[in-house]
Amino acid sequence: MALPLFASEPAAKSDEPVKDHLQNHFKFYGFIRNYFVFDSRESVSGTSDLFYYLPKDVNMKSGIDINATPSFRFVALTSRAGVDVSGYQIGNVHFGAKLEADFYAGLSNSSNANVGNWFPGNTKISGTAQMRLRQAYATVTWKDLPMCKDQNASVGLKIGQAWHPMAADHPHLFSLEVGAPFGPFSRTPLVQMDANLGKHWVVSAAAIWQMQYQSTGPVGASAIYMKYGLTPELYAAVAYKVNGFQIRAGADVVSIKPRVLGTSADGKTVKVSDRKTSVLGYVYAQYSYKNFSVKAKSTFGEGGEHMNLMSGYAKVGENEDGSWDYASLRNSSSWLSLSYGKKWQGVLFLGYLKNLGLAQKVDSPYLNKSDVYFCGNGFSNINQMYRINPQVIYNIGKMNIGLEYQFTGVQYGRYFNGKYEIGGREYEIKDGLNRIGLASENLHWVGNHRVNLMVKYNF
């Protein structure tokens, strides 16, 4: 049989298979978001002052409170882009992924040496915003696993950078901090398992590491304490859901090593056995009916500064072998969120937190401020704090326009400065807290009025 000298010309390739594959497996999303923000008082805030924490305490200089200074800014650096990957499976095993980024890093302080003399607060609000990683994880899900009484189960595994499971429940807020510091806020590397057992029950567990949001300690906020502690953060929770109602309870355990090296009583450098372990629990509930939704969350326990809670721990003793003893600060933080409407949406957020002090008293009458390792976005002389935040949002197609008023009140205490006597011997202390690590003298309130306008286009 004779063969043709030239092969026939191949048919033109179609773009349809590629287009269908992208549509079936890749979902691209994002938004352009602008914030316009006014504050009546100098405050602790990040991300060009958009991520709000709390108003600063009174700071008197030459008879004036320099923190009683209003400010205004607007910026679009929190715009975001991401992609969800789904639709891949082998049998009943499904595979997926998420990659998400936004514009955040790159802001810098003013280089002028006089800026601290002429302005009272944060000058890190200018520069060129750079892309940063928010989430990047892969998922493996085993579906339709048989259970008793004709019910099926599914087990999902998430590996990568994602929302901390204690921080994944957000109130109905468009503001950047979405309820922090009244609730946990963190995205972090983790391995998480979620098992849906029938229609109503979900059991979750996770091993978590630290990256952007970190524990604090003798060298400031750092992931180094977990690195040398050799122990990941551990999380477990159980949830029940039925007819628009859901409730979840869980606990988080963090065990870190604040120091590896120390100095013994004879002045030698030694390896020390320092370790600080804390347990934080929470309860979350939500209910939805038509256009109405209510959510509530409360955390109680020790530490949590690596999730932006107003807490931490303290050094409470030194030993002859060079090691230190630690005690965690206890705290209670809660929020309630109500939402009604669809095109026009009204929201009310209420938050309250209370510092409860150390679980054990120190031996001396006062604890040095320098021995307290507190959340870097707060101050160890905070006694309690609340927030009232109503907002209204107009949703039209892919556009959202929101206006909120936010009042945050903080009760500060005064650090003790002076002399005290023990056993006939006189001591002097600067910036001291009481025996359980609280500033309990000269309690006073300061507050900030924030007005925030958001214009957002989703794609």
XYZ file of C-alpha atoms in Angstrom:
459
model
C 0.000 0.000 0.000
C 1.480 3.309 -1.063
C 1.816 6.057 1.564
C 1.067 9.689 0.718
C 4.069 11.937 0.395
C 2.541 14.699 2.542
C 0.398 14.308 5.647
C -2.937 16.010 5.623
C -3.053 19.431 7.269
C -4.190 19.128 10.946
C -7.458 20.697 11.938
C -7.180 24.131 13.554
C -7.038 23.956 17.348
C -10.027 25.281 19.207
C -9.816 27.544 22.247
C -13.051 26.075 23.603
C -11.456 23.223 25.662
C -9.143 25.705 27.407
C -11.999 28.111 28.036
C -14.229 25.335 29.373
C -11.445 24.080 31.635
C -10.895 27.530 33.136
C -14.614 28.064 33.650
C -15.149 24.650 35.233
C -12.116 24.575 37.537
C -10.895 28.140 38.158
C -12.909 30.931 39.735
C -11.131 34.281 39.658
C -12.374 36.942 42.041
C -11.401 40.158 43.739
C -12.394 43.734 44.381
C -11.261 47.330 44.206
C -11.832 48.878 47.618
C -11.390 52.461 48.809
C -11.679 53.643 52.406
C -12.201 57.240 53.583
C -11.536 57.499 57.329
C -11.798 60.211 59.979
C -10.585 59.732 63.588
C -11.162 62.218 66.384
C -8.163 60.968 68.393
C -4.699 59.569 67.816
C -5.008 55.783 67.816
C -3.185 52.491 67.371
C -3.901 51.301 63.853
C -2.138 49.638 60.943
C -2.363 49.334 57.150
C -2.236 53.071 56.546
C -4.381 53.542 59.676
C -7.229 51.458 58.207
C -6.906 48.440 60.541
C -8.157 49.996 63.771
C -7.345 48.786 67.286
C -7.896 51.435 69.969
C -7.428 55.091 70.977
C -4.207 56.048 72.760
C -4.078 57.124 76.388
C -3.765 60.734 77.502
C -0.274 62.116 76.826
C 0.180 65.540 78.384
C 2.945 67.840 77.146
C 3.101 71.514 78.121
C -0.447 71.309 79.414
C -2.028 69.763 76.292
C -3.032 66.211 75.449
C -1.137 65.661 72.195
C -3.141 62.506 71.447
C -6.367 64.535 71.288
C -5.641 65.232 67.617
C -8.033 64.428 64.724
C -6.870 62.947 61.409
C -8.190 61.912 57.994
C -6.980 59.718 55.114
C -8.242 57.685 52.156
C -6.511 54.890 50.274
C -7.180 51.852 48.025
C -4.294 49.608 49.078
C -6.563 46.851 50.461
C -7.810 45.932 46.989
C -7.598 42.166 46.450
C -7.327 39.401 43.854
C -7.624 35.639 44.203
C -8.444 32.359 42.533
C -10.290 29.269 43.776
C -9.466 25.926 42.153
C -12.025 23.094 42.299
C -13.609 20.287 40.303
C -10.715 17.832 40.268
C -11.403 14.383 41.703
C -10.364 10.737 41.733
C -13.317 8.603 42.747
C -14.855 10.254 45.801
C -11.656 12.194 46.619
C -11.892 15.862 45.605
C -8.951 18.254 45.245
C -8.884 22.041 45.387
C -6.792 25.089 46.203
C -6.909 28.811 46.925
C -4.416 31.571 46.193
C -5.220 35.083 47.427
C -3.246 38.308 47.652
C -3.780 42.001 48.251
C -1.802 45.232 48.399
C -0.465 45.888 51.855
C 3.309 46.069 52.317
C 5.566 48.911 51.228
C 4.384 51.758 53.446
C 7.205 53.601 55.164
C 7.788 56.150 57.907
C 8.806 59.719 57.237
C 12.593 60.090 57.105
C 12.565 63.568 58.634
C 14.141 63.547 62.108
C 11.677 66.201 63.325
C 8.521 64.272 62.531
C 8.168 63.136 66.165
C 8.378 66.735 67.349
C 5.763 68.034 64.947
C 3.256 65.152 64.705
C 1.896 62.953 67.505
C 1.380 59.570 65.879
C 1.840 57.006 63.148
C 3.698 58.366 60.113
C 3.866 55.008 58.299
C 1.064 55.912 55.909
C 2.844 56.704 52.638
C 4.762 54.794 49.977
C 4.053 52.379 47.146
C 1.855 49.458 48.160
C 3.218 46.019 47.243
C 1.474 42.689 46.722
C 1.461 40.356 49.726
C 0.272 36.800 50.338
C -2.998 36.422 52.245
C -3.948 32.801 51.670
C -2.349 29.907 49.787
C -3.543 26.400 50.550
C -4.505 23.072 49.002
C -7.502 20.936 49.990
C -8.255 17.227 49.837
C -11.819 16.120 50.633
C -13.181 12.613 50.986
C -16.933 12.773 50.275
C -19.866 10.353 50.651
C -18.271 8.258 53.370
C -20.918 5.873 54.772
C -22.212 6.308 58.314
C -24.938 4.634 60.330
C -28.656 5.334 59.759
C -28.230 6.102 56.037
C -26.158 9.205 56.703
C -22.920 10.130 54.973
C -19.814 11.865 56.216
C -17.111 13.927 54.557
C -13.596 14.677 55.749
C -11.641 17.675 54.462
C -7.944 18.406 54.842
C -6.536 21.924 54.376
C -2.772 22.495 54.126
C -1.148 25.909 53.717
C -1.644 29.551 54.697
C -5.255 30.200 55.720
C -7.463 31.826 58.319
C -6.732 30.655 61.836
C -9.764 28.480 62.738
C -10.463 30.661 65.793
C -10.485 33.756 63.556
C -12.553 32.401 60.649
C -15.923 33.624 62.011
C -16.363 37.286 61.084
C -19.072 39.729 62.168
C -21.134 41.655 59.584
C -18.592 44.455 59.170
C -16.935 45.990 56.121
C -14.184 47.652 58.156
C -10.757 46.125 57.677
C -10.310 44.818 61.230
C -13.695 42.963 61.136
C -14.157 43.124 64.899
C -10.562 42.892 66.168
C -9.394 43.157 68.911
C -12.704 41.901 70.383
C -12.231 38.623 68.558
C -9.234 36.660 67.248
C -7.698 37.816 63.964
C -4.961 35.814 62.217
C -4.037 34.066 58.981
C -1.295 31.533 59.452
C 0.316 28.307 58.166
C -1.671 25.263 59.263
C -2.821 21.711 58.665
C -6.557 21.540 59.402
C -9.067 18.699 59.366
C -12.843 19.222 59.266
C -15.115 16.170 59.517
C -18.802 16.628 58.659
C -20.570 13.797 60.491
C -24.002 13.598 58.967
C -26.205 16.662 58.598
C -25.628 18.358 61.931
C -22.198 17.723 63.473
C -18.740 18.984 62.503
C -15.524 18.066 64.300
C -12.359 20.085 63.588
C -8.700 19.859 64.569
C -5.584 21.729 63.448
C -1.843 22.017 63.928
C -0.800 25.648 63.447
C 2.449 27.550 62.975
C 3.170 31.291 63.082
C 4.193 33.724 60.353
C 2.751 37.259 60.217
C 0.835 37.093 63.508
C 3.212 36.088 66.295
C 3.631 35.506 70.003
C 5.464 38.148 71.984
C 8.334 37.796 74.427
C 11.731 39.098 75.566
C 12.775 40.070 72.004
C 9.364 41.409 70.964
C 6.843 39.779 68.632
C 8.467 36.909 66.764
C 7.880 33.374 65.458
C 11.239 32.423 66.985
C 9.580 31.345 70.259
C 7.568 28.657 68.454
C 10.496 27.666 66.232
C 12.689 26.717 69.187
C 9.744 25.472 71.224
C 9.389 22.650 68.651
C 5.647 22.468 69.338
C 2.926 23.653 66.935
C -0.164 25.424 68.192
C -3.002 22.897 68.617
C -6.713 23.532 68.033
C -9.868 21.434 68.386
C -13.569 22.273 68.089
C -17.005 20.738 67.681
C -19.997 22.383 65.956
C -23.721 21.684 65.663
C -25.926 23.168 62.934
C -29.647 22.913 62.163
C -32.241 25.080 60.365
C -30.164 28.262 60.049
C -28.686 27.925 63.539
C -25.089 27.001 64.298
C -23.075 26.795 67.492
C -19.406 25.941 67.888
C -17.081 25.556 70.867
C -13.358 24.992 70.788
C -9.992 25.474 72.456
C -6.518 26.508 71.370
C -3.241 25.557 73.083
C 0.041 27.415 72.528
C 3.335 26.248 74.050
C 6.383 28.384 73.280
C 9.967 28.775 74.460
C 10.590 32.457 75.338
C 14.339 31.859 75.685
C 16.865 29.174 74.774
C 19.911 30.703 76.476
C 20.211 32.364 79.880
C 22.685 33.284 82.597
C 23.096 31.175 85.724
C 23.654 32.523 89.237
C 27.439 32.263 88.788
C 27.346 34.330 85.573
C 27.739 31.497 83.063
C 25.802 31.230 79.789
C 23.573 28.157 79.993
C 20.766 26.527 78.059
C 17.519 27.065 79.947
C 14.259 25.151 80.215
C 11.973 28.183 79.793
C 8.502 27.353 78.491
C 5.152 29.132 78.562
C 1.908 27.267 77.789
C -1.521 28.900 77.520
C -5.056 27.678 76.782
C -7.748 29.824 75.169
C -11.348 28.695 74.681
C -14.250 30.150 72.701
C -17.940 29.796 71.893
C -19.485 31.007 68.630
C -23.135 31.056 67.553
C -25.082 32.355 64.561
C -28.652 32.348 63.310
C -30.095 33.415 59.960
C -33.703 33.874 58.843
C -34.505 35.486 55.500
C -32.753 38.904 55.522
C -31.948 38.830 59.239
C -28.748 37.438 60.734
C -27.195 37.486 64.187
C -23.708 36.330 65.194
C -21.971 36.254 68.577
C -18.585 35.122 69.820
C -16.825 35.021 73.175
C -13.280 33.972 74.029
C -11.959 33.341 77.519
C -8.614 32.131 78.764
C -4.927 32.894 78.631
C -2.778 34.776 76.142
C -3.936 35.120 72.548
C -1.708 38.083 71.662
C -0.632 36.237 68.484
C -4.268 36.571 67.345
C -4.427 40.323 68.110
C -6.235 39.882 71.428
C -5.333 42.410 74.135
C -3.359 39.994 76.289
C 0.008 38.287 76.740
C 2.080 36.916 79.619
C 4.692 37.970 82.171
C 7.958 36.875 83.720
C 7.144 36.179 87.365
C 10.383 34.698 88.688
C 14.065 33.955 88.081
C 15.809 30.750 89.136
C 19.423 30.026 90.077
C 19.903 27.779 87.023
C 19.174 30.782 84.756
C 15.622 29.800 83.827
C 12.603 32.081 84.257
C 9.064 31.352 85.396
C 6.086 32.726 83.459
C 2.365 33.263 83.966
C -0.217 34.062 81.298
C -2.529 37.053 81.446
C -6.182 36.039 81.424
C -8.727 37.906 79.338
C -12.325 37.849 78.185
C -13.282 39.232 74.755
C -16.741 39.178 73.178
C -18.708 40.623 70.282
C -22.294 40.645 68.989
C -23.252 41.436 65.393
C -26.752 42.044 63.943
C -27.592 42.483 60.256
C -30.855 43.120 58.410
C -31.611 43.836 54.773
C -30.288 42.989 51.340
C -30.143 45.982 48.988
C -30.109 48.359 51.926
C -28.340 46.612 54.802
C -28.205 47.827 58.389
C -25.596 46.442 60.793
C -24.911 46.887 64.498
C -21.707 45.642 66.125
C -21.068 45.624 69.886
C -17.763 44.551 71.442
C -16.382 44.305 74.963
C -13.134 43.027 76.465
C -11.779 42.803 79.987
C -8.249 42.096 81.166
C -8.385 39.810 84.211
C -4.721 39.786 85.158
C -2.335 36.938 85.855
C -3.556 33.546 86.959
C -1.119 33.796 89.901
C 0.137 36.691 92.011
C 3.782 37.711 92.011
C 5.614 37.786 95.341
C 6.480 41.496 95.302
C 3.808 44.230 95.587
C 4.451 45.360 92.009
C 5.302 43.818 88.660
C 7.630 45.692 86.330
C 6.099 46.807 83.042
C 9.252 45.550 81.294
C 8.488 42.004 82.553
C 5.054 41.994 80.893
C 4.981 40.806 77.269
C 1.781 42.303 75.885
C 0.181 42.425 72.444
C 2.193 44.894 70.350
C -1.002 46.639 69.196
C -2.102 47.436 72.742
C -0.827 48.515 76.150
C -0.451 46.596 79.397
C -2.279 49.339 81.341
C -5.581 48.592 79.556
C -8.215 47.526 82.070
C -11.279 47.191 79.842
C -12.551 48.308 76.480
C -15.788 48.503 74.454
C -16.960 49.412 70.954
C -20.303 50.522 69.482
C -20.418 50.371 65.702
C -23.570 50.942 63.605
C -23.276 50.951 59.816
C -25.433 51.113 56.707
C -24.524 49.543 53.358
C -26.068 50.081 49.926
C -25.586 47.068 47.638
C -26.231 47.623 43.952
C -25.040 44.916 41.586
C -21.295 44.488 42.031
C -20.955 47.792 43.881
C -21.079 48.242 47.674
C -21.176 51.634 49.378
C -20.984 51.635 53.162
C -20.927 54.236 55.922
C -20.130 53.431 59.538
C -19.762 55.273 62.809
C -17.506 53.625 65.354
C -16.944 54.644 68.959
C -14.207 52.824 70.876
C -13.740 53.517 74.586
C -10.763 52.286 76.605
C -10.284 52.383 80.346
C -6.610 52.882 81.128
C -4.909 52.716 84.509
C -1.826 54.591 85.659
C 1.465 52.772 86.092
C 2.930 53.039 89.603
C 6.100 55.083 89.944
C 7.731 55.465 93.321
C 9.184 53.672 96.301
C 7.866 50.839 98.429
C 9.208 48.913 101.422
C 9.541 45.169 102.093
C 11.021 43.796 105.297
C 12.498 47.160 106.222
C 14.230 47.484 102.856
C 13.236 50.237 100.414
C 12.782 49.611 96.697
C 12.039 51.950 93.785
C 9.978 50.993 90.770
C 9.219 52.734 87.483
C 6.102 51.876 85.455
C 4.834 49.159 87.788
C 1.665 47.053 87.643
C -0.054 45.420 90.613
C 0.573 41.850 91.777
C -1.607 40.321 89.066
C -0.249 42.478 86.255
C -2.957 45.147 86.058
C -2.808 48.936 86.211
C -5.488 49.512 88.844
C -4.744 53.078 89.980
C -6.249 56.276 88.508
C -8.597 54.440 86.155
C -9.882 56.748 83.419
C -11.624 56.485 80.047
C -10.566 57.793 76.646
C -12.553 57.412 73.451
C -12.286 57.811 69.693
C -15.001 58.690 67.187
C -14.294 57.083 63.804
C -16.312 57.748 60.637
C -15.532 55.330 57.815
C -16.819 55.396 54.225
C -16.174 52.449 51.913
C -16.635 52.250 48.135
C -16.061 48.740 46.765
C -16.407 47.144 43.333
C -16.419 43.343 43.167
C -15.371 41.235 40.207
